Amino acid sequence: MLVRVETLMRESVAELDIYALSLFDKLPAGKRLRAKLILKIAGEDEESVKLASIIELIHAASLLHDDVIDDSDTRRGIASINAIFGNKTAIMLGDILYSKGFSELTSFSQEISKTVADAVTMLSVGELMDVELSKSLNMNQELYFDMIYKKTAVLIEAAAKSAALLAAKDADAFALYGKNLGLAFQIIDDVLDITMDSETLGKPALHDFEEGKTTLPYIYLFESLDEVQSNKLKTLYKKRLNKEESAWIKSIMTESGAIAKSVKLAQKLGYEALGAIKVDKNEALEAVIKNMIEREF
Ligand code: FPP
Ligand code: MG
């Protein structure tokens, strides 16, 4: 069924412009988490495939813009569109994908289209927050959680909620599932930036701090360090790290328990997501959470 989502995404671009299609074909597909959720919640038919393709077009657009904003040369292990064709092309391909997504969204009910449209607006607010928070060291957990909710969880929440609306299921329960899954997902993503190597990640490792992003493990780490170590860590903020500095950060992240604490919180959110859909037993949706939170870090 995911193949039908891929095909529909491609057809949506193909009917617009052949050059845009050639660029679209260079995008790596990724996990298609949002599409999978929609198909698992709403079942697999023409409408759910269409909704899934819309959300994935919008998600792809957000990553195209994000790579320009983050000045990122790689996406999912290959050169990003901005790296190959430049920022202008990446931004315009993103604009084509998300506005086409919005155009197709008008065929759904007002409740569904508003759920998705509001989420995309919030996504942009979240990305703006991320940009602002990256300008100086952020140690405020509340701001971090607000930012990752908007930047990441909101679209996953909207995918789950709109799929539930489509299938006349409990929209609030599935929205809560999506929100908690999204929060846990971003926290894990922030942990993996520290614990994984570049090859496995498909992008440079230990990059967030260099980019100015004080993610949850860094916030926890600062809370646990003494003044000397805290000052040492501050001198590495936004700096290109050498081997020794990278190794030091990785080791204090583990020793201080900052990684374990972050993973524990992601797991708690994962179990809350499972709790939200307890009544509507769905093994595939449970597996999505379990695969994410029961892995080794
Ligand atoms: C990746 O975060 C970025 C996002 C999840 C959201 C990006 C959203 C926008 C650019 C708003 C604009 C929206 C549209 C539809 C054009 P990250 O940088 O933490 O993760 P990464 O390591 O995968 O880049
Ligand atoms: Mg990025």
Short mmCIF file of C-alpha atoms and ligand atoms in Angstrom, two decimals:
data_model
loop_
_atom_site.label_atom_id
_atom_site.label_comp_id
_atom_site.label_asym_id
_atom_site.label_seq_id
_atom_site.Cartn_x
_atom_site.Cartn_y
_atom_site.Cartn_z
CA MET A 1 0.00 0.00 0.00
CA LEU A 2 2.88 2.35 0.71
CA VAL A 3 3.78 1.87 -2.94
CA ARG A 4 0.46 3.48 -3.84
CA VAL A 5 1.36 6.46 -1.64
CA GLU A 6 4.71 6.80 -3.43
CA THR A 7 3.00 6.56 -6.82
CA LEU A 8 0.39 9.16 -5.95
CA MET A 9 3.02 11.59 -4.61
CA ARG A 10 4.95 11.22 -7.84
CA GLU A 11 1.83 11.63 -9.99
CA SER A 12 0.91 14.81 -8.10
CA VAL A 13 4.25 16.36 -9.04
CA ALA A 14 4.27 14.85 -12.55
CA GLU A 15 1.05 16.66 -13.46
CA LEU A 16 2.70 19.99 -12.60
CA ASP A 17 6.14 20.11 -14.15
CA ILE A 18 8.70 17.73 -15.59
CA TYR A 19 11.71 19.52 -14.06
CA ALA A 20 10.10 19.53 -10.61
CA LEU A 21 9.48 15.80 -11.10
CA SER A 22 13.13 15.17 -11.94
CA LEU A 23 14.11 16.92 -8.69
CA PHE A 24 11.43 15.09 -6.71
CA ASP A 25 12.82 11.78 -7.97
CA LYS A 26 16.14 12.63 -6.32
CA LEU A 27 14.59 12.80 -2.84
CA PRO A 28 15.22 9.75 -0.66
CA ALA A 29 11.89 8.35 0.58
CA GLY A 30 12.74 7.92 4.27
CA LYS A 31 10.69 5.88 6.72
CA ARG A 32 7.30 7.27 5.63
CA LEU A 33 6.28 7.12 9.30
CA ARG A 34 3.37 9.54 8.82
CA ALA A 35 1.98 7.63 5.82
CA LYS A 36 2.26 4.32 7.69
CA LEU A 37 0.34 5.75 10.65
CA ILE A 38 -2.45 7.02 8.40
CA LEU A 39 -2.84 3.67 6.64
CA LYS A 40 -2.76 1.78 9.95
CA ILE A 41 -5.36 4.05 11.54
CA ALA A 42 -7.72 4.71 8.62
CA GLY A 43 -7.26 1.42 6.76
CA GLU A 44 -6.08 1.19 3.20
CA ASP A 45 -8.31 2.75 0.58
CA GLU A 46 -8.19 5.53 -1.99
CA GLU A 47 -8.94 8.29 0.52
CA SER A 48 -6.37 7.21 3.11
CA VAL A 49 -3.71 6.79 0.41
CA LYS A 50 -4.47 10.32 -0.78
CA LEU A 51 -4.29 11.76 2.75
CA ALA A 52 -1.01 9.91 3.36
CA SER A 53 0.48 11.24 0.11
CA ILE A 54 -0.52 14.82 1.04
CA ILE A 55 1.08 14.62 4.49
CA GLU A 56 4.25 13.09 3.03
CA LEU A 57 4.46 15.81 0.35
CA ILE A 58 4.22 18.44 3.08
CA HIS A 59 6.77 16.61 5.23
CA ALA A 60 9.18 16.36 2.27
CA ALA A 61 8.74 20.11 1.68
CA SER A 62 9.54 20.88 5.31
CA LEU A 63 12.77 18.86 5.09
CA LEU A 64 13.80 20.65 1.88
CA HIS A 65 13.38 23.98 3.66
CA ASP A 66 14.98 22.66 6.84
CA ASP A 67 18.12 21.64 4.97
CA VAL A 68 18.42 25.16 3.58
CA ILE A 69 17.88 26.65 7.05
CA ASP A 70 20.37 24.24 8.65
CA ASP A 71 22.78 24.61 5.72
CA SER A 72 22.85 20.83 5.58
CA ASP A 73 24.71 19.03 2.80
CA THR A 74 23.20 15.61 3.44
CA ARG A 75 19.77 14.14 3.95
CA ARG A 76 19.26 10.46 4.71
CA GLY A 77 22.79 9.58 3.70
CA ILE A 78 22.86 11.29 0.31
CA ALA A 79 23.58 14.82 -0.90
CA SER A 80 20.69 17.18 -0.16
CA ILE A 81 18.89 19.07 -2.96
CA ASN A 82 20.31 22.38 -1.69
CA ALA A 83 23.82 20.89 -1.79
CA ILE A 84 23.44 19.78 -5.41
CA PHE A 85 21.19 22.44 -6.96
CA GLY A 86 21.45 25.33 -4.51
CA ASN A 87 19.13 26.94 -1.97
CA LYS A 88 16.82 28.62 -4.46
CA THR A 89 15.93 25.34 -6.17
CA ALA A 90 15.45 23.54 -2.83
CA ILE A 91 13.13 26.24 -1.52
CA MET A 92 11.03 26.33 -4.68
CA LEU A 93 10.72 22.56 -4.87
CA GLY A 94 9.56 22.69 -1.23
CA ASP A 95 7.01 25.38 -2.12
CA ILE A 96 5.69 23.29 -5.01
CA LEU A 97 5.31 20.19 -2.83
CA TYR A 98 3.53 21.82 0.07
CA SER A 99 1.22 24.01 -2.00
CA LYS A 100 0.26 20.99 -4.13
CA GLY A 101 -0.41 19.16 -0.86
CA PHE A 102 -2.70 22.00 0.26
CA SER A 103 -4.48 22.03 -3.09
CA GLU A 104 -5.23 18.29 -2.83
CA LEU A 105 -6.29 18.74 0.80
CA THR A 106 -9.32 20.77 -0.29
CA SER A 107 -11.05 17.55 -1.37
CA PHE A 108 -11.28 16.43 2.28
CA SER A 109 -13.77 17.57 4.93
CA GLN A 110 -13.22 20.96 6.51
CA GLU A 111 -12.33 19.32 9.84
CA ILE A 112 -9.60 17.22 8.25
CA SER A 113 -8.23 19.99 6.05
CA LYS A 114 -8.16 22.43 8.96
CA THR A 115 -6.42 19.89 11.21
CA VAL A 116 -3.65 19.46 8.65
CA ALA A 117 -3.41 23.13 7.61
CA ASP A 118 -3.19 24.34 11.22
CA ALA A 119 -0.49 21.76 11.90
CA VAL A 120 1.62 22.99 8.97
CA THR A 121 1.33 26.59 10.20
CA MET A 122 2.48 25.40 13.63
CA LEU A 123 5.33 23.47 12.02
CA SER A 124 6.66 26.72 10.65
CA VAL A 125 6.30 28.41 14.05
CA GLY A 126 8.26 25.49 15.55
CA GLU A 127 11.03 25.80 12.98
CA LEU A 128 11.22 29.54 13.67
CA MET A 129 11.52 28.76 17.39
CA ASP A 130 14.30 26.26 16.61
CA VAL A 131 16.16 28.96 14.66
CA GLU A 132 15.78 31.45 17.51
CA LEU A 133 16.75 28.96 20.22
CA SER A 134 19.87 28.04 18.24
CA LYS A 135 21.22 31.58 18.47
CA SER A 136 22.37 31.18 22.06
CA LEU A 137 22.69 28.42 24.64
CA ASN A 138 19.19 27.35 25.71
CA MET A 139 18.87 25.65 29.07
CA ASN A 140 15.11 26.06 29.32
CA GLN A 141 13.38 22.67 29.11
CA GLU A 142 9.94 24.19 28.64
CA LEU A 143 11.07 26.07 25.53
CA TYR A 144 12.72 22.93 24.18
CA PHE A 145 9.56 20.84 24.63
CA ASP A 146 7.37 23.56 23.13
CA MET A 147 9.71 23.78 20.13
CA ILE A 148 9.90 20.01 19.45
CA TYR A 149 6.15 19.71 19.86
CA LYS A 150 5.62 22.30 17.16
CA LYS A 151 8.54 21.39 14.90
CA THR A 152 8.00 17.62 14.89
CA ALA A 153 5.10 16.26 16.95
CA VAL A 154 2.41 18.54 15.51
CA LEU A 155 2.45 16.97 12.03
CA ILE A 156 2.52 13.42 13.41
CA GLU A 157 -0.36 14.37 15.71
CA ALA A 158 -2.28 15.81 12.73
CA ALA A 159 -1.57 12.70 10.64
CA ALA A 160 -2.97 10.43 13.35
CA LYS A 161 -5.93 12.70 14.11
CA SER A 162 -6.94 13.28 10.49
CA ALA A 163 -6.72 9.54 9.78
CA ALA A 164 -8.98 8.88 12.77
CA LEU A 165 -11.43 11.52 11.50
CA LEU A 166 -11.41 9.86 8.08
CA ALA A 167 -12.23 6.49 9.64
CA ALA A 168 -14.72 7.90 12.19
CA LYS A 169 -12.50 6.70 15.07
CA ASP A 170 -11.71 8.51 18.35
CA ALA A 171 -9.83 11.55 17.00
CA ASP A 172 -8.66 12.80 20.43
CA ALA A 173 -7.19 9.43 21.41
CA PHE A 174 -5.28 9.08 18.14
CA ALA A 175 -4.16 12.71 18.30
CA LEU A 176 -2.67 12.04 21.75
CA TYR A 177 -0.99 8.91 20.43
CA GLY A 178 0.54 10.93 17.56
CA LYS A 179 1.63 13.78 19.81
CA ASN A 180 3.44 11.53 22.27
CA LEU A 181 4.95 9.46 19.48
CA GLY A 182 6.19 12.67 17.84
CA LEU A 183 7.74 14.02 21.04
CA ALA A 184 9.44 10.70 21.77
CA PHE A 185 10.63 10.49 18.18
CA GLN A 186 12.33 13.90 18.29
CA ILE A 187 13.95 13.21 21.69
CA ILE A 188 15.35 9.93 20.32
CA ASP A 189 16.55 11.79 17.21
CA ASP A 190 18.36 14.23 19.49
CA VAL A 191 19.90 11.36 21.48
CA LEU A 192 21.08 9.58 18.32
CA ASP A 193 22.89 12.75 17.19
CA ILE A 194 25.15 12.14 20.20
CA THR A 195 25.35 8.35 20.43
CA MET A 196 25.54 7.31 16.76
CA ASP A 197 28.29 7.65 14.17
CA SER A 198 27.83 9.69 11.00
CA GLU A 199 27.65 6.66 8.73
CA THR A 200 24.74 5.10 10.61
CA LEU A 201 22.97 8.45 10.92
CA GLY A 202 23.32 9.41 7.26
CA LYS A 203 24.32 12.93 8.38
CA PRO A 204 27.19 14.37 10.44
CA ALA A 205 27.13 13.09 14.03
CA LEU A 206 27.39 15.31 17.11
CA HIS A 207 26.19 18.13 14.92
CA ASP A 208 23.36 19.67 16.96
CA PHE A 209 25.60 21.44 19.50
CA GLU A 210 27.83 22.68 16.70
CA GLU A 211 24.70 24.13 15.03
CA GLY A 212 23.76 25.87 18.29
CA LYS A 213 21.04 23.40 19.24
CA THR A 214 20.97 22.65 22.95
CA THR A 215 18.81 19.53 22.78
CA LEU A 216 17.39 17.70 25.81
CA PRO A 217 20.53 15.62 26.56
CA TYR A 218 22.57 18.86 26.63
CA ILE A 219 20.03 20.55 28.93
CA TYR A 220 20.19 17.57 31.32
CA LEU A 221 23.98 17.50 31.02
CA PHE A 222 24.38 21.16 31.98
CA GLU A 223 22.13 20.56 34.97
CA SER A 224 24.46 17.84 36.26
CA LEU A 225 27.92 19.32 35.59
CA ASP A 226 30.09 21.19 38.07
CA GLU A 227 31.18 24.72 37.22
CA VAL A 228 34.53 23.73 35.71
CA GLN A 229 33.04 21.13 33.38
CA SER A 230 30.10 23.35 32.56
CA ASN A 231 32.46 26.14 31.51
CA LYS A 232 34.47 23.69 29.42
CA LEU A 233 31.31 22.55 27.64
CA LYS A 234 30.29 26.16 27.02
CA THR A 235 33.59 26.82 25.21
CA LEU A 236 32.66 24.03 22.75
CA TYR A 237 29.25 25.51 21.92
CA LYS A 238 28.88 26.25 18.18
CA LYS A 239 32.44 25.10 17.63
CA ARG A 240 33.66 22.52 15.12
CA LEU A 241 34.70 19.69 17.43
CA ASN A 242 37.95 17.78 17.11
CA LYS A 243 38.20 14.06 17.92
CA GLU A 244 39.18 14.63 21.53
CA GLU A 245 36.38 17.11 22.19
CA SER A 246 33.80 14.83 20.56
CA ALA A 247 34.98 11.90 22.67
CA TRP A 248 34.79 14.04 25.84
CA ILE A 249 31.21 15.12 25.13
CA LYS A 250 30.16 11.55 24.35
CA SER A 251 31.72 10.24 27.56
CA ILE A 252 30.25 12.87 29.92
CA MET A 253 26.88 12.44 28.23
CA THR A 254 26.94 8.77 29.29
CA GLU A 255 28.67 9.20 32.67
CA SER A 256 26.34 11.98 33.80
CA GLY A 257 23.28 9.91 32.92
CA ALA A 258 22.02 12.63 30.55
CA ILE A 259 21.52 10.14 27.71
CA ALA A 260 19.80 7.58 29.93
CA LYS A 261 17.52 10.27 31.39
CA SER A 262 16.53 11.48 27.89
CA VAL A 263 15.85 7.94 26.67
CA LYS A 264 13.78 7.26 29.79
CA LEU A 265 11.61 10.29 29.11
CA ALA A 266 11.14 9.25 25.46
CA GLN A 267 10.13 5.78 26.68
CA LYS A 268 7.65 7.28 29.15
CA LEU A 269 6.10 9.31 26.31
CA GLY A 270 6.01 6.15 24.19
CA TYR A 271 4.10 4.28 26.89
CA GLU A 272 1.70 7.24 27.20
CA ALA A 273 1.13 6.98 23.45
CA LEU A 274 0.33 3.28 23.87
CA GLY A 275 -2.02 4.12 26.73
CA ALA A 276 -3.95 6.57 24.54
CA ILE A 277 -4.97 3.87 22.04
CA LYS A 278 -5.47 1.02 24.52
CA VAL A 279 -9.19 0.75 23.86
CA ASP A 280 -8.78 0.66 20.10
CA LYS A 281 -6.38 -2.32 19.98
CA ASN A 282 -4.05 -1.90 17.01
CA GLU A 283 -0.96 -4.08 17.01
CA ALA A 284 0.72 -2.25 14.13
CA LEU A 285 0.51 1.07 15.99
CA GLU A 286 1.82 -0.57 19.16
CA ALA A 287 4.73 -1.98 17.17
CA VAL A 288 5.64 1.51 15.90
CA ILE A 289 6.11 2.65 19.50
CA LYS A 290 7.80 -0.51 20.73
CA ASN A 291 10.33 -0.52 17.89
CA MET A 292 11.26 3.02 18.75
CA ILE A 293 11.56 2.78 22.51
CA GLU A 294 12.81 -0.73 23.06
CA ARG A 295 15.99 -0.41 21.05
CA GLU A 296 19.57 -0.04 22.21
CA PHE A 297 21.03 3.44 22.33
C1 FPP B 1 13.82 18.69 10.95
O1 FPP B 1 14.36 18.98 12.19
C2 FPP B 1 12.74 19.69 10.62
C3 FPP B 1 11.45 19.60 10.89
C4 FPP B 1 10.90 18.40 11.58
C5 FPP B 1 10.44 20.64 10.54
C6 FPP B 1 10.84 21.66 9.50
C7 FPP B 1 9.75 22.65 9.27
C8 FPP B 1 9.82 23.73 8.47
C9 FPP B 1 11.04 24.07 7.68
C10 FPP B 1 8.62 24.62 8.36
C11 FPP B 1 8.20 24.87 6.92
C12 FPP B 1 7.15 23.93 6.49
C13 FPP B 1 6.81 23.68 5.18
C14 FPP B 1 5.70 22.75 4.87
C15 FPP B 1 7.52 24.27 4.03
P1 FPP B 1 15.93 18.83 12.52
O2 FPP B 1 16.68 19.87 11.80
O3 FPP B 1 16.02 18.80 14.00
O4 FPP B 1 16.23 17.38 12.01
P2 FPP B 1 17.24 16.84 10.88
O5 FPP B 1 18.45 16.44 11.62
O6 FPP B 1 16.50 15.69 10.28
O7 FPP B 1 17.48 17.94 9.91
MG MG B 2 17.84 19.91 10.08
#
